[in-house]
XYZ file of C-alpha atoms in Angstrom:
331
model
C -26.862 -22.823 -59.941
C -23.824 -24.293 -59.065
C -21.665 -20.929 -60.422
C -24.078 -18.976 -57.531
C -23.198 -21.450 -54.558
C -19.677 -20.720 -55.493
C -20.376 -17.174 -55.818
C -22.013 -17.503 -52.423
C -19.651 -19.473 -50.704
C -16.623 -16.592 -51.837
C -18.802 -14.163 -50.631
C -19.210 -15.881 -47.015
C -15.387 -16.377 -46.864
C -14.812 -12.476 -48.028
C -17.085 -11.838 -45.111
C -16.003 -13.917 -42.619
C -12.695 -12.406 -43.139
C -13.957 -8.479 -43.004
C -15.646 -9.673 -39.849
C -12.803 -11.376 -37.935
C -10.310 -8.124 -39.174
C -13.055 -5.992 -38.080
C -13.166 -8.116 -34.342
C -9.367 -7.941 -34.647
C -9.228 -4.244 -34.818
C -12.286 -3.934 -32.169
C -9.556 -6.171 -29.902
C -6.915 -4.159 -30.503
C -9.199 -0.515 -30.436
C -10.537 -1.682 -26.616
C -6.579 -3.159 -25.586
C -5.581 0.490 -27.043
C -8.498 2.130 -24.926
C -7.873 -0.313 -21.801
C -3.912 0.737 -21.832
C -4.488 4.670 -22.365
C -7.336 4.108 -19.290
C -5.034 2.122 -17.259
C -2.093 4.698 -17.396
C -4.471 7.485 -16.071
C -6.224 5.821 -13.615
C -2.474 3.929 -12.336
C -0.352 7.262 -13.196
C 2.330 4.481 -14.395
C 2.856 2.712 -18.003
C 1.972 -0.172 -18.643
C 5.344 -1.716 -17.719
C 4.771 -0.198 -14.640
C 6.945 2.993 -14.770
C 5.380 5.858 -12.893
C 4.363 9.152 -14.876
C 6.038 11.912 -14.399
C 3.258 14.067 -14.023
C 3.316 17.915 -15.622
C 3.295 20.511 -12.985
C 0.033 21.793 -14.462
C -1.180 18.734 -14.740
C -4.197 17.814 -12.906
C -3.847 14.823 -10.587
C -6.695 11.906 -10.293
C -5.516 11.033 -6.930
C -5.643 14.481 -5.688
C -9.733 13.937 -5.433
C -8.360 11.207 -3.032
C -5.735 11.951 -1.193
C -6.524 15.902 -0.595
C -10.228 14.470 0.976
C -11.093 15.799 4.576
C -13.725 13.491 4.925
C -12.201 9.911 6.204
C -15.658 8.562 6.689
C -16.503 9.010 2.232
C -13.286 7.628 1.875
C -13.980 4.991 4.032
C -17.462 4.294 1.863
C -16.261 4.689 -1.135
C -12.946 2.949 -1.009
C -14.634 -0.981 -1.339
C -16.391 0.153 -5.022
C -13.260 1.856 -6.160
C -11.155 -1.048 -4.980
C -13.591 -3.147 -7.318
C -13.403 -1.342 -9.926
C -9.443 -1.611 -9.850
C -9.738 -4.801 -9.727
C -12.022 -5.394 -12.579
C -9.112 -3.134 -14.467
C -6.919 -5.423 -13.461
C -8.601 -8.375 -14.681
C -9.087 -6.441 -18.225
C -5.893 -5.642 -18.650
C -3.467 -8.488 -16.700
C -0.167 -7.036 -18.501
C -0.751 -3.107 -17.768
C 1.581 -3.407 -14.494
C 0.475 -0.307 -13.228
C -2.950 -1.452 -13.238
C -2.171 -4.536 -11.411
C 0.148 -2.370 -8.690
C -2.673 0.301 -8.039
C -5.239 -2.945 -7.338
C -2.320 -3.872 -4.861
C -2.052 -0.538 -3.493
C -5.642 0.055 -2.600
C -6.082 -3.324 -1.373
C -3.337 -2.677 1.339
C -5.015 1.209 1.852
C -8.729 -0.582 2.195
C -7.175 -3.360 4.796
C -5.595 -0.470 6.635
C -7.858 2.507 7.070
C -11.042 0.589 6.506
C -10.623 -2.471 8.460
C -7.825 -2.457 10.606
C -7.856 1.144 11.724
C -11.747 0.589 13.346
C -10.874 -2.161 14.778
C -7.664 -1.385 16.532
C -10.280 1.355 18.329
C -13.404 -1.899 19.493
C -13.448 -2.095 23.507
C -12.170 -5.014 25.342
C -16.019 -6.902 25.065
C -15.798 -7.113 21.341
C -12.632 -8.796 21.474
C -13.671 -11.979 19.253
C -15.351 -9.134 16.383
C -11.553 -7.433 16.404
C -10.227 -10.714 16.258
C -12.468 -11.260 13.072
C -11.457 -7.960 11.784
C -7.832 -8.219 12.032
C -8.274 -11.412 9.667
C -10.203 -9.448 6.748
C -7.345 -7.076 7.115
C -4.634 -9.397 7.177
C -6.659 -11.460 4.442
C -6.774 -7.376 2.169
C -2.817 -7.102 3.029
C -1.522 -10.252 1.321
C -4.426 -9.883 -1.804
C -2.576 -6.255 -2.413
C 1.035 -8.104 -1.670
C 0.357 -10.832 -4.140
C -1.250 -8.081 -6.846
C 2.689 -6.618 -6.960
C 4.523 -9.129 -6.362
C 3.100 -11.009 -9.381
C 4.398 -7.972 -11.112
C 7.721 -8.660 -9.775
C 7.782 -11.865 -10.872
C 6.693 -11.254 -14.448
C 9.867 -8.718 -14.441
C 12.208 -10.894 -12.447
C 11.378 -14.894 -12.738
C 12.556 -16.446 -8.613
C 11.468 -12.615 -6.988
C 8.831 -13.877 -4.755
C 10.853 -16.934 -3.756
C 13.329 -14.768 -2.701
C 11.361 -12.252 -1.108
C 9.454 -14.614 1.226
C 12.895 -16.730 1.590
C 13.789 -17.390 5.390
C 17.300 -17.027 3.877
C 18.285 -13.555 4.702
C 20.731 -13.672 1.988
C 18.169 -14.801 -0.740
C 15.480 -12.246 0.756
C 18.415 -8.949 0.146
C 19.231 -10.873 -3.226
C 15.618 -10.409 -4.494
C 15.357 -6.870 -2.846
C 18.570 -5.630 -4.681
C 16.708 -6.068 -8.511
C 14.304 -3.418 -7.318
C 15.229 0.078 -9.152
C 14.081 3.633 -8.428
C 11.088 3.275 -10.317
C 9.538 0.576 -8.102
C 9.761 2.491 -5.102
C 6.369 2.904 -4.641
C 5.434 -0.455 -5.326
C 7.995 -2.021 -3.179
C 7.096 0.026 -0.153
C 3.485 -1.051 -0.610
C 4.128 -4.950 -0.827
C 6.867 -4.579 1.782
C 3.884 -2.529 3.826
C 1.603 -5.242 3.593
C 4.068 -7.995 4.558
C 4.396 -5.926 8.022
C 1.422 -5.127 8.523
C -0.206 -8.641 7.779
C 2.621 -10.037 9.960
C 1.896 -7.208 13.170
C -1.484 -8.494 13.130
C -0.358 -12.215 13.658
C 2.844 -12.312 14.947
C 2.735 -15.776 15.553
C 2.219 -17.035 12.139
C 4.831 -18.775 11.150
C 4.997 -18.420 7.430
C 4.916 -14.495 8.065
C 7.253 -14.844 10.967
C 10.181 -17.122 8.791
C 9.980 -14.218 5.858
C 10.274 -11.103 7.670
C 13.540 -10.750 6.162
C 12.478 -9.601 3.384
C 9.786 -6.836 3.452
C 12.731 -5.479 5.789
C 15.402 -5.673 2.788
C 12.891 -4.481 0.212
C 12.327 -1.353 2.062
C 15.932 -0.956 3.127
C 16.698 -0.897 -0.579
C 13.874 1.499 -1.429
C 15.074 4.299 1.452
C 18.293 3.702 -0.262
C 16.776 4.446 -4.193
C 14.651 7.065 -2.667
C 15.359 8.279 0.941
C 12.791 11.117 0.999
C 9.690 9.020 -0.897
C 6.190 10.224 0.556
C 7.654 12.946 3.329
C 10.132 9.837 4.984
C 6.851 7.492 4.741
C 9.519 4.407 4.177
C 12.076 5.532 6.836
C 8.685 5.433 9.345
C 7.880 2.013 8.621
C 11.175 0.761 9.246
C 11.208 2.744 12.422
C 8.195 0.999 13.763
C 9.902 -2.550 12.250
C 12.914 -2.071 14.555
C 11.735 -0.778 17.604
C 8.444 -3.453 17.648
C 10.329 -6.788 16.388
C 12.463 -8.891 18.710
C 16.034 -8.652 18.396
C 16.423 -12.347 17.806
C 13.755 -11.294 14.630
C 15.855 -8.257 13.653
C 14.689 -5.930 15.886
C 16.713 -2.977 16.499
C 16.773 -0.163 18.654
C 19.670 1.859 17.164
C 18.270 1.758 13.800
C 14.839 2.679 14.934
C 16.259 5.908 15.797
C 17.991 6.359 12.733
C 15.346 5.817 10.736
C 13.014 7.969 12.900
C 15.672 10.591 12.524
C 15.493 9.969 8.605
C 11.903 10.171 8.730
C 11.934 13.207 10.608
C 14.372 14.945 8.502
C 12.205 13.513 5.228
C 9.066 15.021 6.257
C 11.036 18.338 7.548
C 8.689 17.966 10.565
C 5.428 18.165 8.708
C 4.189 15.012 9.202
C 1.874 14.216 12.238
C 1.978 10.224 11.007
C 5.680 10.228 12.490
C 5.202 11.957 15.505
C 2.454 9.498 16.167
C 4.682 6.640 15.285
C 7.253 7.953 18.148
C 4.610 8.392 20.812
C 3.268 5.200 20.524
C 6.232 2.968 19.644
C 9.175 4.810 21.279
C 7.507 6.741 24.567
C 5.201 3.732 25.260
C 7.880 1.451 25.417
C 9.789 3.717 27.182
C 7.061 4.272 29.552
C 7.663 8.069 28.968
C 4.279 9.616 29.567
C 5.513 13.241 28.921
C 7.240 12.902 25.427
C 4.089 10.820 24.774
C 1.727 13.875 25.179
C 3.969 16.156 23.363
C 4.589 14.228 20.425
C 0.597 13.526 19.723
C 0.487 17.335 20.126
C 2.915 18.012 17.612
C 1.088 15.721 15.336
C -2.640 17.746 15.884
C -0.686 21.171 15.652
C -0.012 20.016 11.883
C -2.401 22.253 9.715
C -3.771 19.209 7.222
C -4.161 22.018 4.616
C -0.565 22.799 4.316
C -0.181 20.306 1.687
C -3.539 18.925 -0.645
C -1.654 15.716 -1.853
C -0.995 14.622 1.578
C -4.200 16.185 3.347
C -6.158 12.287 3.617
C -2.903 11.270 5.520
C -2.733 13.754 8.231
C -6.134 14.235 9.018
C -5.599 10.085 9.376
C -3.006 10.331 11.618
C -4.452 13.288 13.687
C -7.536 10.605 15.020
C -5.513 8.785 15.711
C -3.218 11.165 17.630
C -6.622 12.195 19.305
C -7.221 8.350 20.010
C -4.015 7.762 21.778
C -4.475 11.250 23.904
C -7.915 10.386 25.466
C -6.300 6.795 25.852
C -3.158 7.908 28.014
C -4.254 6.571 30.678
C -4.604 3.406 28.962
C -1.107 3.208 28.071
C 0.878 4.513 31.632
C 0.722 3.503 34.893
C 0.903 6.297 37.762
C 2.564 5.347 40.510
């Protein structure tokens, strides 16, 4: 008897073993599974580094970006956010995981919150109001989602980056290589775009500097990323900010010249951006017109990867022309 409850007990241990190596190797089959998932659905590696897709490749985002149809990408953006996110929370070291849960967080703030708002009539002024704060609340979720990236590469990043120290802010922006282009431009992105929303908030106010740095270091890696999509947001930086806040005529024009030269003139998004930063502030009606109809005479087929973008930027173009008289007084 006593020989069997040894025999018994070795036999537990010699299965509790083969279990835990077979839970082990589960563990490391589903990390293996998670990682492989991750770099498809991220198109990066797990340290982050984009994919250098094939040119036969097929694209995931394609299904996305080459869409028509704002309003399906408008309903379907919240689940596919949340289903980034749950990525994200399965894998918390596949960077490119946690950077694409940025990324769409910023994209779902922007064209699903923001963009219907900016368009509510002067009675539902208190629902905008409401509105801008989801979106503001989406733009700093996606921010932190990269920065924490940054961080994990770079120990004192986001210090930096939100420092009211210009000199710390460029510091922080200068670690940044090629390959985090695209993730700078989205967490520099959000920092304007949360900060255009609430211009008076302080903490977004005192750490403009460096959004601005990040993305002057990313034109500088990559000066034609996304048609001149970088060069455009600094455009609208400098010609919208106060000069005692770095705003900058000169250099808007630059970098709407860079943007224009980027995008080779394909890009309604720009033209939009110089009607309705540049000729509105320069109360010129005329160049206002033409520029929206530069933008609409943009055939959104011309390029697939692009094709969400510009039909995007076209209602809006449409927008701003049945608004003109909004915008200009006739004397």
């Amino acid at each position: 008897m006593a020989k069997l409850r040894k025999y018994r007990h070795g036999t537990e241990i010699l299965f509790a073993l083969a279990l835990s190596l077979s839970c082990l190797s589960l563990a490391s089959c589903k990390s293996m599974i998670f990682n492989k998932l991750g770099d498809m659905l991220s198109g990066a590696k797990k340290d982050g580094v984009p994919i250098q897709a094939k040119d036969d490749s097929a694209n995931p985002m394609d299904a996305f970006m080459g869409e028509k149809d704002v309003k399906i990408i408008q309903e379907t953006l919240p689940l596919i956010v949340k289903m980034y996110e749950i990525l994200a929370m399965e894998s918390p070291s596949h960077q490119g995981i946690q950077i694409m849960a940025g990324q769409l967080n910023v994209m779902y703030g922007n064209l699903c919150v923001q963009t219907p708002a900016d368009k509510m009539p002067v009675d539902k002024l208190f629902e905008q109001v409401d509105e801008y704060a989801r979106a503001k609340l989406h733009y700093l979720k996606g921010r932190k989602y990269i920065l924490d990236v940054f961080e994990t590469r770079w120990p004192g990043f986001t210090e930096g980056f939100l420092s009211a120290d210009p000199d710390e802010a460029k510091a922080a922006a200068q670690k940044i290589s090629k390959d985090d282009v695209n993730a700078a431009y989205w967490a520099a992105g959000a920092s304007l775009l949360s900060w255009s929303l609430d211009p008076l908030d302080v903490d977004a106010l005192s750490s403009i500097a460096g959004p601005v740095a990040l993305l002057e270091k990313a034109a500088e890696l990559d000066p034609d990323y996304s048609g001149g999509a970088i060069w455009d947001a600094l455009s609208i930086f400098y010609a919208s900010a106060p000069i005692d806040f770095g705003g900058d005529q000169d250099r808007a024009v630059y970098c709407y010249e860079q943007a224009m030269r980027a995008s080779g003139g394909k890009s309604p998004g720009i033209y939009v951006t110089y009607a309705d930063t540049f000729c509105r502030q320069a109360g010129d009606r005329d160049g206002f017109v033409k520029a929206l109809e530069q933008a609409l005479a943009i055939d959104p087929d011309a390029d697939e990867s692009s094709r969400l973008m510009c039909v995007i930027a076209q209602q809006k173009a449409r927008y701003l022309l049945d608004h003109v008289d909004d915008y200009f007084v006739i004397w």
